[in-house]
mmCIF file of C-alpha atoms in Angstrom:
data_model
loop_
_atom_site.group_PDB
_atom_site.id
_atom_site.type_symbol
_atom_site.label_atom_id
_atom_site.label_comp_id
_atom_site.label_asym_id
_atom_site.label_seq_id
_atom_site.Cartn_x
_atom_site.Cartn_y
_atom_site.Cartn_z
ATOM 1 C CA UNK T 1350 -1.872 -19.265 -2.720
ATOM 2 C CA UNK T 1351 -1.516 -21.520 -5.753
ATOM 3 C CA UNK T 1352 -4.789 -23.170 -6.864
ATOM 4 C CA UNK T 1353 -5.048 -26.803 -7.861
ATOM 5 C CA UNK T 1354 -4.265 -27.655 -11.505
ATOM 6 C CA UNK T 1355 -7.066 -28.742 -13.885
ATOM 7 C CA UNK T 1356 -6.973 -32.379 -15.065
ATOM 8 C CA UNK T 1357 -5.687 -33.135 -18.601
ATOM 9 C CA UNK T 1358 -9.156 -34.525 -19.587
ATOM 10 C CA UNK T 1359 -10.650 -31.039 -19.487
ATOM 11 C CA UNK T 1360 -8.133 -29.503 -21.955
ATOM 12 C CA UNK T 1361 -6.513 -30.624 -25.153
ATOM 13 C CA UNK T 1362 -3.254 -28.939 -24.402
ATOM 14 C CA UNK T 1363 -0.903 -30.356 -21.798
ATOM 15 C CA UNK T 1364 -1.051 -29.026 -18.257
ATOM 16 C CA UNK T 1365 1.388 -26.278 -17.397
ATOM 17 C CA UNK T 1366 4.418 -27.306 -15.440
ATOM 18 C CA UNK T 1367 3.859 -27.325 -11.723
ATOM 19 C CA UNK T 1368 5.169 -24.219 -9.899
ATOM 20 C CA UNK T 1369 8.056 -24.825 -7.600
ATOM 21 C CA UNK T 1370 7.243 -23.904 -4.038
ATOM 22 C CA UNK T 1371 8.666 -20.555 -2.914
ATOM 23 C CA UNK T 1372 11.043 -20.145 0.034
ATOM 24 C CA UNK T 1373 9.611 -21.219 3.313
ATOM 25 C CA UNK T 1374 8.344 -18.550 5.595
ATOM 26 C CA UNK T 1375 10.630 -17.795 8.497
ATOM 27 C CA UNK T 1376 9.770 -19.647 11.664
ATOM 28 C CA UNK T 1377 8.070 -17.512 14.250
ATOM 29 C CA UNK T 1378 9.831 -19.109 17.211
ATOM 30 C CA UNK T 1379 6.825 -18.800 19.504
ATOM 31 C CA UNK T 1380 8.857 -19.862 22.562
ATOM 32 C CA UNK T 1381 10.698 -16.509 22.284
ATOM 33 C CA UNK T 1382 7.639 -14.232 21.939
ATOM 34 C CA UNK T 1383 7.454 -13.337 25.685
ATOM 35 C CA UNK T 1384 11.216 -13.119 26.217
ATOM 36 C CA UNK T 1385 11.533 -9.513 27.447
ATOM 37 C CA UNK T 1386 14.481 -7.379 28.431
ATOM 38 C CA UNK T 1387 13.862 -8.242 32.085
ATOM 39 C CA UNK T 1388 15.705 -11.521 31.471
ATOM 40 C CA UNK T 1389 19.011 -9.601 31.510
ATOM 41 C CA UNK T 1390 18.496 -9.458 35.195
ATOM 42 C CA UNK T 1391 19.536 -13.092 35.453
ATOM 43 C CA UNK T 1392 22.882 -12.254 33.792
ATOM 44 C CA UNK T 1393 23.340 -9.291 36.146
ATOM 45 C CA UNK T 1394 22.570 -11.448 39.229
ATOM 46 C CA UNK T 1395 25.099 -14.107 38.177
ATOM 47 C CA UNK T 1396 27.811 -11.614 37.338
ATOM 48 C CA UNK T 1397 27.134 -9.878 40.636
ATOM 49 C CA UNK T 1398 27.938 -13.059 42.528
ATOM 50 C CA UNK T 1399 31.353 -13.247 40.875
ATOM 51 C CA UNK T 1400 32.064 -9.537 41.322
ATOM 52 C CA UNK T 1401 30.969 -9.489 44.937
ATOM 53 C CA UNK T 1402 32.973 -12.566 45.851
ATOM 54 C CA UNK T 1403 36.143 -11.112 44.281
ATOM 55 C CA UNK T 1404 35.684 -7.869 46.176
ATOM 56 C CA UNK T 1405 35.312 -9.346 49.639
ATOM 57 C CA UNK T 1406 37.813 -7.878 52.129
ATOM 58 C CA UNK T 1407 38.725 -11.321 53.581
ATOM 59 C CA UNK T 1408 40.627 -14.176 52.060
ATOM 60 C CA UNK T 1409 38.751 -17.452 51.533
ATOM 61 C CA UNK T 1410 40.681 -20.373 50.047
ATOM 62 C CA UNK T 1411 39.268 -21.344 46.643
ATOM 63 C CA UNK T 1412 36.884 -18.365 46.511
ATOM 64 C CA UNK T 1413 38.582 -16.834 43.457
ATOM 65 C CA UNK T 1414 38.279 -20.012 41.483
ATOM 66 C CA UNK T 1415 34.573 -20.291 42.294
ATOM 67 C CA UNK T 1416 34.123 -16.651 41.306
ATOM 68 C CA UNK T 1417 35.889 -17.254 37.977
ATOM 69 C CA UNK T 1418 33.523 -20.200 37.344
ATOM 70 C CA UNK T 1419 30.437 -18.124 38.120
ATOM 71 C CA UNK T 1420 31.748 -15.416 35.881
ATOM 72 C CA UNK T 1421 32.128 -17.863 33.052
ATOM 73 C CA UNK T 1422 28.541 -18.933 33.547
ATOM 74 C CA UNK T 1423 27.437 -15.283 33.295
ATOM 75 C CA UNK T 1424 29.359 -14.903 30.069
ATOM 76 C CA UNK T 1425 27.558 -17.915 28.603
ATOM 77 C CA UNK T 1426 24.237 -16.572 29.855
ATOM 78 C CA UNK T 1427 24.957 -13.203 28.182
ATOM 79 C CA UNK T 1428 25.905 -14.772 24.835
ATOM 80 C CA UNK T 1429 22.732 -16.982 24.789
ATOM 81 C CA UNK T 1430 20.443 -14.176 25.846
ATOM 82 C CA UNK T 1431 21.824 -11.694 23.349
ATOM 83 C CA UNK T 1432 21.218 -14.248 20.592
ATOM 84 C CA UNK T 1433 17.738 -15.038 21.849
ATOM 85 C CA UNK T 1434 16.807 -11.339 22.124
ATOM 86 C CA UNK T 1435 18.115 -10.725 18.599
ATOM 87 C CA UNK T 1436 15.885 -13.514 17.315
ATOM 88 C CA UNK T 1437 13.006 -11.986 19.351
ATOM 89 C CA UNK T 1438 13.449 -8.697 17.495
ATOM 90 C CA UNK T 1439 13.603 -10.525 14.148
ATOM 91 C CA UNK T 1440 10.627 -12.766 14.597
ATOM 92 C CA UNK T 1441 8.439 -10.862 17.051
ATOM 93 C CA UNK T 1442 9.065 -7.256 16.344
ATOM 94 C CA UNK T 1443 5.559 -6.302 17.255
ATOM 95 C CA UNK T 1444 5.997 -7.692 20.724
ATOM 96 C CA UNK T 1445 9.407 -6.046 21.067
ATOM 97 C CA UNK T 1446 7.845 -2.645 20.178
ATOM 98 C CA UNK T 1447 5.075 -3.390 22.640
ATOM 99 C CA UNK T 1448 7.721 -3.705 25.330
ATOM 100 C CA UNK T 1449 9.043 -0.216 24.524
ATOM 101 C CA UNK T 1450 5.496 1.191 24.720
ATOM 102 C CA UNK T 1451 4.686 -0.573 27.959
ATOM 103 C CA UNK T 1452 5.748 1.495 31.088
ATOM 104 C CA UNK T 1453 6.061 -1.755 32.992
ATOM 105 C CA UNK T 1454 8.554 -3.240 30.533
ATOM 106 C CA UNK T 1455 10.497 -0.324 29.010
ATOM 107 C CA UNK T 1456 12.634 0.431 32.039
ATOM 108 C CA UNK T 1457 14.100 -3.101 31.797
ATOM 109 C CA UNK T 1458 16.111 -1.949 28.784
ATOM 110 C CA UNK T 1459 18.522 -0.555 31.334
ATOM 111 C CA UNK T 1460 19.290 -4.145 32.246
ATOM 112 C CA UNK T 1461 20.940 -4.781 28.883
ATOM 113 C CA UNK T 1462 23.495 -2.107 29.634
ATOM 114 C CA UNK T 1463 24.171 -3.398 33.135
ATOM 115 C CA UNK T 1464 24.438 -7.006 32.025
ATOM 116 C CA UNK T 1465 27.149 -6.042 29.450
ATOM 117 C CA UNK T 1466 28.985 -3.952 32.058
ATOM 118 C CA UNK T 1467 28.786 -6.557 34.831
ATOM 119 C CA UNK T 1468 30.142 -9.347 32.638
ATOM 120 C CA UNK T 1469 32.837 -7.042 31.275
ATOM 121 C CA UNK T 1470 33.908 -5.960 34.783
ATOM 122 C CA UNK T 1471 34.051 -9.551 35.886
ATOM 123 C CA UNK T 1472 36.321 -10.396 33.029
ATOM 124 C CA UNK T 1473 38.976 -7.951 34.324
ATOM 125 C CA UNK T 1474 38.568 -8.881 38.026
ATOM 126 C CA UNK T 1475 38.351 -12.736 37.950
ATOM 127 C CA UNK T 1476 37.847 -13.861 34.307
ATOM 128 C CA UNK T 1477 41.502 -13.082 33.528
ATOM 129 C CA UNK T 1478 42.467 -16.091 35.620
ATOM 130 C CA UNK T 1479 40.855 -18.315 33.017
ATOM 131 C CA UNK T 1480 41.103 -16.403 29.668
ATOM 132 C CA UNK T 1481 44.313 -14.423 30.293
ATOM 133 C CA UNK T 1482 44.949 -10.730 31.051
ATOM 134 C CA UNK T 1483 45.010 -9.530 27.470
ATOM 135 C CA UNK T 1484 41.787 -11.260 26.416
ATOM 136 C CA UNK T 1485 40.106 -10.021 29.581
ATOM 137 C CA UNK T 1486 41.111 -6.486 28.808
ATOM 138 C CA UNK T 1487 39.856 -6.603 25.270
ATOM 139 C CA UNK T 1488 36.552 -8.148 26.379
ATOM 140 C CA UNK T 1489 36.106 -5.652 29.227
ATOM 141 C CA UNK T 1490 36.862 -2.773 26.922
ATOM 142 C CA UNK T 1491 34.380 -3.949 24.300
ATOM 143 C CA UNK T 1492 31.611 -4.666 26.798
ATOM 144 C CA UNK T 1493 32.258 -1.454 28.821
ATOM 145 C CA UNK T 1494 32.039 0.657 25.666
ATOM 146 C CA UNK T 1495 28.902 -1.023 24.445
ATOM 147 C CA UNK T 1496 27.307 -1.103 27.889
ATOM 148 C CA UNK T 1497 28.005 2.557 28.530
ATOM 149 C CA UNK T 1498 26.628 3.588 25.142
ATOM 150 C CA UNK T 1499 23.427 1.563 25.727
ATOM 151 C CA UNK T 1500 23.136 2.840 29.285
ATOM 152 C CA UNK T 1501 23.398 6.511 28.354
ATOM 153 C CA UNK T 1502 20.863 6.059 25.585
ATOM 154 C CA UNK T 1503 18.443 4.212 27.922
ATOM 155 C CA UNK T 1504 18.873 6.849 30.633
ATOM 156 C CA UNK T 1505 17.497 9.449 28.207
ATOM 157 C CA UNK T 1506 15.185 7.389 25.935
ATOM 158 C CA UNK T 1507 13.229 5.411 28.544
ATOM 159 C CA UNK T 1508 12.283 8.466 30.681
ATOM 160 C CA UNK T 1509 11.407 10.275 27.399
ATOM 161 C CA UNK T 1510 9.055 7.454 26.407
ATOM 162 C CA UNK T 1511 7.562 7.460 29.862
ATOM 163 C CA UNK T 1512 6.958 11.170 29.806
ATOM 164 C CA UNK T 1513 5.684 11.544 26.246
ATOM 165 C CA UNK T 1514 4.205 8.206 25.064
ATOM 166 C CA UNK T 1515 3.294 6.212 28.190
ATOM 167 C CA UNK T 1516 0.183 6.937 30.178
ATOM 168 C CA UNK T 1517 0.994 6.132 33.795
ATOM 169 C CA UNK T 1518 -1.254 6.219 36.877
ATOM 170 C CA UNK T 1519 0.332 7.034 40.296
ATOM 171 C CA UNK T 1520 -0.309 3.480 41.529
ATOM 172 C CA UNK T 1521 1.825 2.179 38.639
ATOM 173 C CA UNK T 1522 4.977 3.736 40.114
ATOM 174 C CA UNK T 1523 7.532 0.993 40.931
ATOM 175 C CA UNK T 1524 11.260 0.791 41.754
ATOM 176 C CA UNK T 1525 11.678 -0.661 38.244
ATOM 177 C CA UNK T 1526 11.735 2.972 37.029
ATOM 178 C CA UNK T 1527 15.209 3.223 38.534
ATOM 179 C CA UNK T 1528 16.742 0.703 36.179
ATOM 180 C CA UNK T 1529 17.567 2.923 33.165
ATOM 181 C CA UNK T 1530 19.020 5.715 35.275
ATOM 182 C CA UNK T 1531 21.128 3.443 37.407
ATOM 183 C CA UNK T 1532 22.907 1.969 34.355
ATOM 184 C CA UNK T 1533 25.381 4.905 34.077
ATOM 185 C CA UNK T 1534 26.281 4.372 37.720
ATOM 186 C CA UNK T 1535 27.465 0.876 36.895
ATOM 187 C CA UNK T 1536 29.695 2.429 34.271
ATOM 188 C CA UNK T 1537 30.986 4.861 36.852
ATOM 189 C CA UNK T 1538 31.850 2.041 39.216
ATOM 190 C CA UNK T 1539 33.530 -0.274 36.689
ATOM 191 C CA UNK T 1540 35.232 2.336 34.460
ATOM 192 C CA UNK T 1541 38.057 3.157 36.894
ATOM 193 C CA UNK T 1542 39.374 -0.394 36.494
ATOM 194 C CA UNK T 1543 40.229 0.512 32.895
ATOM 195 C CA UNK T 1544 41.817 3.876 33.642
ATOM 196 C CA UNK T 1545 45.307 2.602 34.417
ATOM 197 C CA UNK T 1546 45.366 0.546 31.235
ATOM 198 C CA UNK T 1547 45.321 3.804 29.220
ATOM 199 C CA UNK T 1548 48.322 5.949 28.384
ATOM 200 C CA UNK T 1549 49.170 8.394 31.195
ATOM 201 C CA UNK T 1550 47.857 11.863 30.796
ATOM 202 C CA UNK T 1551 44.735 13.159 29.152
ATOM 203 C CA UNK T 1552 43.119 9.894 28.368
ATOM 204 C CA UNK T 1553 43.316 8.582 31.918
ATOM 205 C CA UNK T 1554 41.924 11.743 33.457
ATOM 206 C CA UNK T 1555 39.218 12.045 30.825
ATOM 207 C CA UNK T 1556 37.959 8.490 31.508
ATOM 208 C CA UNK T 1557 38.060 8.930 35.248
ATOM 209 C CA UNK T 1558 36.261 12.268 35.183
ATOM 210 C CA UNK T 1559 33.842 10.860 32.697
ATOM 211 C CA UNK T 1560 33.062 8.167 35.225
ATOM 212 C CA UNK T 1561 32.546 10.910 37.867
ATOM 213 C CA UNK T 1562 30.156 12.671 35.433
ATOM 214 C CA UNK T 1563 28.105 9.506 35.053
ATOM 215 C CA UNK T 1564 28.135 9.147 38.836
ATOM 216 C CA UNK T 1565 26.470 12.539 39.037
ATOM 217 C CA UNK T 1566 24.084 11.880 36.192
ATOM 218 C CA UNK T 1567 22.767 8.686 37.782
ATOM 219 C CA UNK T 1568 22.799 9.957 41.345
ATOM 220 C CA UNK T 1569 20.676 13.092 40.633
ATOM 221 C CA UNK T 1570 18.249 11.143 38.449
ATOM 222 C CA UNK T 1571 17.875 8.521 41.275
ATOM 223 C CA UNK T 1572 17.270 11.198 43.850
ATOM 224 C CA UNK T 1573 14.508 12.637 41.591
ATOM 225 C CA UNK T 1574 12.755 9.240 41.300
ATOM 226 C CA UNK T 1575 13.151 7.826 44.828
ATOM 227 C CA UNK T 1576 10.568 10.198 46.388
ATOM 228 C CA UNK T 1577 8.029 8.983 43.794
ATOM 229 C CA UNK T 1578 8.674 5.363 44.759
ATOM 230 C CA UNK T 1579 8.407 5.966 48.524
ATOM 231 C CA UNK T 1580 5.432 8.317 48.054
ATOM 232 C CA UNK T 1581 3.613 5.605 46.077
ATOM 233 C CA UNK T 1582 4.196 3.105 48.887
ATOM 234 C CA UNK T 1583 2.951 5.454 51.584
ATOM 235 C CA UNK T 1584 -0.007 6.910 49.741
ATOM 236 C CA UNK T 1585 -1.247 3.850 47.661
ATOM 237 C CA UNK T 1586 -0.065 0.931 49.657
ATOM 238 C CA UNK T 1587 2.150 -2.138 49.109
ATOM 239 C CA UNK T 1588 3.181 -3.267 45.676
ATOM 240 C CA UNK T 1589 1.431 -6.262 43.953
ATOM 241 C CA UNK T 1590 2.923 -9.545 45.239
ATOM 242 C CA UNK T 1591 4.840 -10.289 42.062
ATOM 243 C CA UNK T 1592 6.480 -6.832 42.100
ATOM 244 C CA UNK T 1593 7.368 -6.787 45.884
ATOM 245 C CA UNK T 1594 10.930 -8.121 45.231
ATOM 246 C CA UNK T 1595 11.625 -5.002 43.088
ATOM 247 C CA UNK T 1596 11.844 -3.023 46.330
ATOM 248 C CA UNK T 1597 15.351 -4.327 46.514
ATOM 249 C CA UNK T 1598 16.211 -2.421 43.331
ATOM 250 C CA UNK T 1599 16.528 0.680 45.425
ATOM 251 C CA UNK T 1600 19.697 -0.824 46.916
ATOM 252 C CA UNK T 1601 21.281 -0.816 43.472
ATOM 253 C CA UNK T 1602 22.101 2.919 43.187
ATOM 254 C CA UNK T 1603 22.991 3.050 46.893
ATOM 255 C CA UNK T 1604 25.517 0.215 46.810
ATOM 256 C CA UNK T 1605 26.812 1.000 43.339
ATOM 257 C CA UNK T 1606 27.421 4.680 44.075
ATOM 258 C CA UNK T 1607 29.369 3.715 47.219
ATOM 259 C CA UNK T 1608 31.386 1.230 45.162
ATOM 260 C CA UNK T 1609 32.030 3.998 42.605
ATOM 261 C CA UNK T 1610 33.143 6.482 45.215
ATOM 262 C CA UNK T 1611 35.608 3.900 46.528
ATOM 263 C CA UNK T 1612 36.892 3.204 43.029
ATOM 264 C CA UNK T 1613 37.491 6.924 42.453
ATOM 265 C CA UNK T 1614 39.523 7.061 45.595
ATOM 266 C CA UNK T 1615 41.597 4.114 44.587
ATOM 267 C CA UNK T 1616 42.313 5.418 41.065
ATOM 268 C CA UNK T 1617 42.633 9.200 41.429
ATOM 269 C CA UNK T 1618 46.251 9.343 42.870
ATOM 270 C CA UNK T 1619 48.583 9.968 39.890
ATOM 271 C CA UNK T 1620 45.654 10.494 37.481
ATOM 272 C CA UNK T 1621 44.011 13.647 38.834
ATOM 273 C CA UNK T 1622 46.182 16.598 39.771
ATOM 274 C CA UNK T 1623 46.810 17.356 43.440
ATOM 275 C CA UNK T 1624 45.056 18.292 45.683
ATOM 276 C CA UNK T 1625 42.010 16.870 43.989
ATOM 277 C CA UNK T 1626 43.421 13.360 43.992
ATOM 278 C CA UNK T 1627 43.276 13.142 47.844
ATOM 279 C CA UNK T 1628 39.865 14.772 47.842
ATOM 280 C CA UNK T 1629 38.377 11.640 46.259
ATOM 281 C CA UNK T 1630 39.412 9.631 49.272
ATOM 282 C CA UNK T 1631 37.682 12.097 51.594
ATOM 283 C CA UNK T 1632 34.638 12.106 49.367
ATOM 284 C CA UNK T 1633 34.528 8.311 49.280
ATOM 285 C CA UNK T 1634 34.344 8.077 53.058
ATOM 286 C CA UNK T 1635 31.970 11.064 53.659
ATOM 287 C CA UNK T 1636 29.638 9.851 50.955
ATOM 288 C CA UNK T 1637 29.871 6.075 51.409
ATOM 289 C CA UNK T 1638 29.288 5.856 55.169
ATOM 290 C CA UNK T 1639 25.848 7.652 55.293
ATOM 291 C CA UNK T 1640 24.623 6.091 51.999
ATOM 292 C CA UNK T 1641 25.484 2.608 53.204
ATOM 293 C CA UNK T 1642 23.617 3.406 56.436
ATOM 294 C CA UNK T 1643 20.495 4.223 54.381
ATOM 295 C CA UNK T 1644 21.066 1.053 52.399
ATOM 296 C CA UNK T 1645 20.845 -1.030 55.571
ATOM 297 C CA UNK T 1646 17.619 0.823 56.508
ATOM 298 C CA UNK T 1647 16.046 0.198 53.090
ATOM 299 C CA UNK T 1648 17.208 -3.452 53.206
ATOM 300 C CA UNK T 1649 15.283 -3.974 56.445
ATOM 301 C CA UNK T 1650 12.231 -2.103 55.053
ATOM 302 C CA UNK T 1651 12.179 -4.101 51.810
ATOM 303 C CA UNK T 1652 12.806 -7.416 53.557
ATOM 304 C CA UNK T 1653 9.873 -6.759 55.898
ATOM 305 C CA UNK T 1654 7.559 -6.243 52.860
ATOM 306 C CA UNK T 1655 8.869 -9.416 51.211
ATOM 307 C CA UNK T 1656 8.123 -11.433 54.344
ATOM 308 C CA UNK T 1657 4.612 -9.970 54.301
ATOM 309 C CA UNK T 1658 4.149 -10.780 50.632
ATOM 310 C CA UNK T 1659 5.461 -14.329 51.145
ATOM 311 C CA UNK T 1660 2.861 -14.897 53.899
ATOM 312 C CA UNK T 1661 0.177 -13.796 51.404
ATOM 313 C CA UNK T 1662 1.251 -16.305 48.845
ATOM 314 C CA UNK T 1663 3.898 -14.571 46.729
ATOM 315 C CA UNK T 1664 5.119 -17.136 44.153
ATOM 316 C CA UNK T 1665 8.168 -17.098 41.907
ATOM 317 C CA UNK T 1666 8.545 -14.565 39.182
ATOM 318 C CA UNK T 1667 11.514 -13.212 37.324
ATOM 319 C CA UNK T 1668 11.475 -10.253 39.703
ATOM 320 C CA UNK T 1669 13.198 -12.607 42.185
ATOM 321 C CA UNK T 1670 16.409 -11.628 40.429
ATOM 322 C CA UNK T 1671 15.901 -8.252 42.125
ATOM 323 C CA UNK T 1672 17.155 -9.980 45.317
ATOM 324 C CA UNK T 1673 20.573 -10.545 43.657
ATOM 325 C CA UNK T 1674 22.414 -7.773 41.817
ATOM 326 C CA UNK T 1675 21.289 -4.882 44.089
ATOM 327 C CA UNK T 1676 22.539 -6.763 47.131
ATOM 328 C CA UNK T 1677 25.766 -7.531 45.137
ATOM 329 C CA UNK T 1678 26.363 -3.794 44.773
ATOM 330 C CA UNK T 1679 26.007 -3.374 48.557
ATOM 331 C CA UNK T 1680 28.586 -6.129 49.068
ATOM 332 C CA UNK T 1681 31.071 -4.229 46.827
ATOM 333 C CA UNK T 1682 30.158 -0.992 48.567
ATOM 334 C CA UNK T 1683 30.694 -2.363 52.048
ATOM 335 C CA UNK T 1684 33.944 -3.941 50.861
ATOM 336 C CA UNK T 1685 35.116 -0.568 49.564
ATOM 337 C CA UNK T 1686 34.422 0.979 52.918
ATOM 338 C CA UNK T 1687 36.153 -1.850 54.712
ATOM 339 C CA UNK T 1688 39.189 -1.309 52.463
ATOM 340 C CA UNK T 1689 39.378 2.398 53.272
ATOM 341 C CA UNK T 1690 38.355 2.397 56.969
ATOM 342 C CA UNK T 1691 39.878 -0.987 58.060
ATOM 343 C CA UNK T 1692 36.840 -1.442 60.256
ATOM 344 C CA UNK T 1693 35.743 -4.955 61.212
ATOM 345 C CA UNK T 1694 32.140 -3.743 61.106
ATOM 346 C CA UNK T 1695 32.284 -3.265 57.335
ATOM 347 C CA UNK T 1696 34.042 -6.598 56.878
ATOM 348 C CA UNK T 1697 31.208 -8.257 58.758
ATOM 349 C CA UNK T 1698 28.515 -6.300 56.768
ATOM 350 C CA UNK T 1699 30.098 -7.370 53.505
ATOM 351 C CA UNK T 1700 30.200 -11.051 54.578
ATOM 352 C CA UNK T 1701 26.587 -11.018 55.786
ATOM 353 C CA UNK T 1702 25.296 -9.378 52.608
ATOM 354 C CA UNK T 1703 27.359 -11.834 50.531
ATOM 355 C CA UNK T 1704 25.631 -14.736 52.308
ATOM 356 C CA UNK T 1705 22.201 -13.127 51.495
ATOM 357 C CA UNK T 1706 23.360 -12.682 47.868
ATOM 358 C CA UNK T 1707 24.363 -16.392 47.528
ATOM 359 C CA UNK T 1708 21.072 -17.556 48.990
ATOM 360 C CA UNK T 1709 19.056 -15.346 46.788
ATOM 361 C CA UNK T 1710 20.954 -16.239 43.714
ATOM 362 C CA UNK T 1711 20.563 -19.979 44.364
ATOM 363 C CA UNK T 1712 16.823 -19.600 44.855
ATOM 364 C CA UNK T 1713 16.334 -17.503 41.751
ATOM 365 C CA UNK T 1714 18.545 -19.682 39.587
ATOM 366 C CA UNK T 1715 16.833 -22.955 40.667
ATOM 367 C CA UNK T 1716 13.328 -21.565 40.076
ATOM 368 C CA UNK T 1717 14.359 -20.011 36.729
ATOM 369 C CA UNK T 1718 15.836 -23.309 35.602
ATOM 370 C CA UNK T 1719 12.657 -25.185 36.569
ATOM 371 C CA UNK T 1720 10.516 -22.582 34.808
ATOM 372 C CA UNK T 1721 12.530 -22.924 31.626
ATOM 373 C CA UNK T 1722 12.481 -26.723 31.650
ATOM 374 C CA UNK T 1723 8.770 -26.804 32.191
ATOM 375 C CA UNK T 1724 8.121 -23.990 29.730
ATOM 376 C CA UNK T 1725 6.091 -22.044 32.322
ATOM 377 C CA UNK T 1726 8.255 -18.880 32.176
ATOM 378 C CA UNK T 1727 7.971 -18.509 28.420
ATOM 379 C CA UNK T 1728 4.342 -19.556 28.144
ATOM 380 C CA UNK T 1729 1.608 -17.083 27.388
ATOM 381 C CA UNK T 1730 -0.234 -15.760 30.471
ATOM 382 C CA UNK T 1731 -3.342 -17.564 31.517
ATOM 383 C CA UNK T 1732 -6.705 -15.824 31.017
ATOM 384 C CA UNK T 1733 -7.563 -13.544 33.856
ATOM 385 C CA UNK T 1734 -10.032 -14.776 36.429
ATOM 386 C CA UNK T 1735 -13.510 -13.219 36.629
ATOM 387 C CA UNK T 1736 -12.509 -11.176 39.726
ATOM 388 C CA UNK T 1737 -8.722 -11.032 39.906
ATOM 389 C CA UNK T 1738 -7.065 -9.970 43.091
ATOM 390 C CA UNK T 1739 -5.183 -6.599 42.673
ATOM 391 C CA UNK T 1740 -2.071 -8.206 44.153
ATOM 392 C CA UNK T 1741 -1.728 -10.641 41.239
ATOM 393 C CA UNK T 1742 -2.390 -8.296 38.354
ATOM 394 C CA UNK T 1743 -0.062 -8.763 35.372
ATOM 395 C CA UNK T 1744 1.288 -6.350 32.839
ATOM 396 C CA UNK T 1745 0.337 -6.562 29.155
ATOM 397 C CA UNK T 1746 3.927 -7.343 28.287
ATOM 398 C CA UNK T 1747 4.259 -10.030 30.987
ATOM 399 C CA UNK T 1748 7.347 -8.178 32.140
ATOM 400 C CA UNK T 1749 7.417 -9.627 35.610
ATOM 401 C CA UNK T 1750 7.312 -13.285 34.592
#
């Protein structure tokens, strides 16, 4: 720090020239300090509305235009959030590192991958109506490539951090742990849409079978983690109120894997040699029907716990976005089964789930907008009460805000 100059009366020689001030220190942007990777869930939820609406097995006048508009909103959200998160890493690197070292926040890095993939997939399904087929293909290719790379890194890096660096108690097990390992399943479900845009031959088959490999990677990792989640619920008890909506995250791998299996069946003919091409259609049906059945069971189980939590005073948190994108994957999964079985039951299931998705998205979007306008969602957590209730405990990273 520069000290004050002495007065000329004290010295016979003139005062030295005043030093010019140095460059201003970079602004800390305190409003972004608590902006964690969990915010990508809002992008995923918005993109899920567009993707689910476009996949519905019934024709609704004007629906495609609405889906394109919602997709455009998700694209804007993604651009704004990528910028904000970049600024977060620049100005609050200590907090960003703290997120990686917090077992409650680190799994949300899988959301970055899924946000990129969901917006990219929406560009090719409905966004092309507004930006053109060529631009949509370029955008989807770029976002699919980036999202897949991020997802594969997260699927390895986050479990590694949790196993080596994090210290986790059994009661800290939550469905949030599924997020990094589900990201490759999103790539598996959306990748087949790009297959037919590649030259015939090796490239097409490589991409399709690469998607099948990511399907297996994600499915087996999910099957390893699900017993931990269910065991925690049975042995420890219900989740804290703010985390109760994350029970819907279990629907993500269920619906997304059913969607992926249907996409494999649609794409395999002419890409994979016979008789394996027809085998994908058989697999899609034999896999999708029982998995979607379990998804309905888990939906009822999770909904019952959410009702219980609501009666106990569950307020809004960013975890409410867990009501959106996992349900969206079940809409696309049910739509895939409806497309391959031609059963009215799956048409009805897709429509009912889509209604739930729209309701959940509206509720989460309105509360998020209010929280942003008031500053509550980006504010520092209040000091803990003298005797806090276990159901309202908060993480050090504020990951569930």
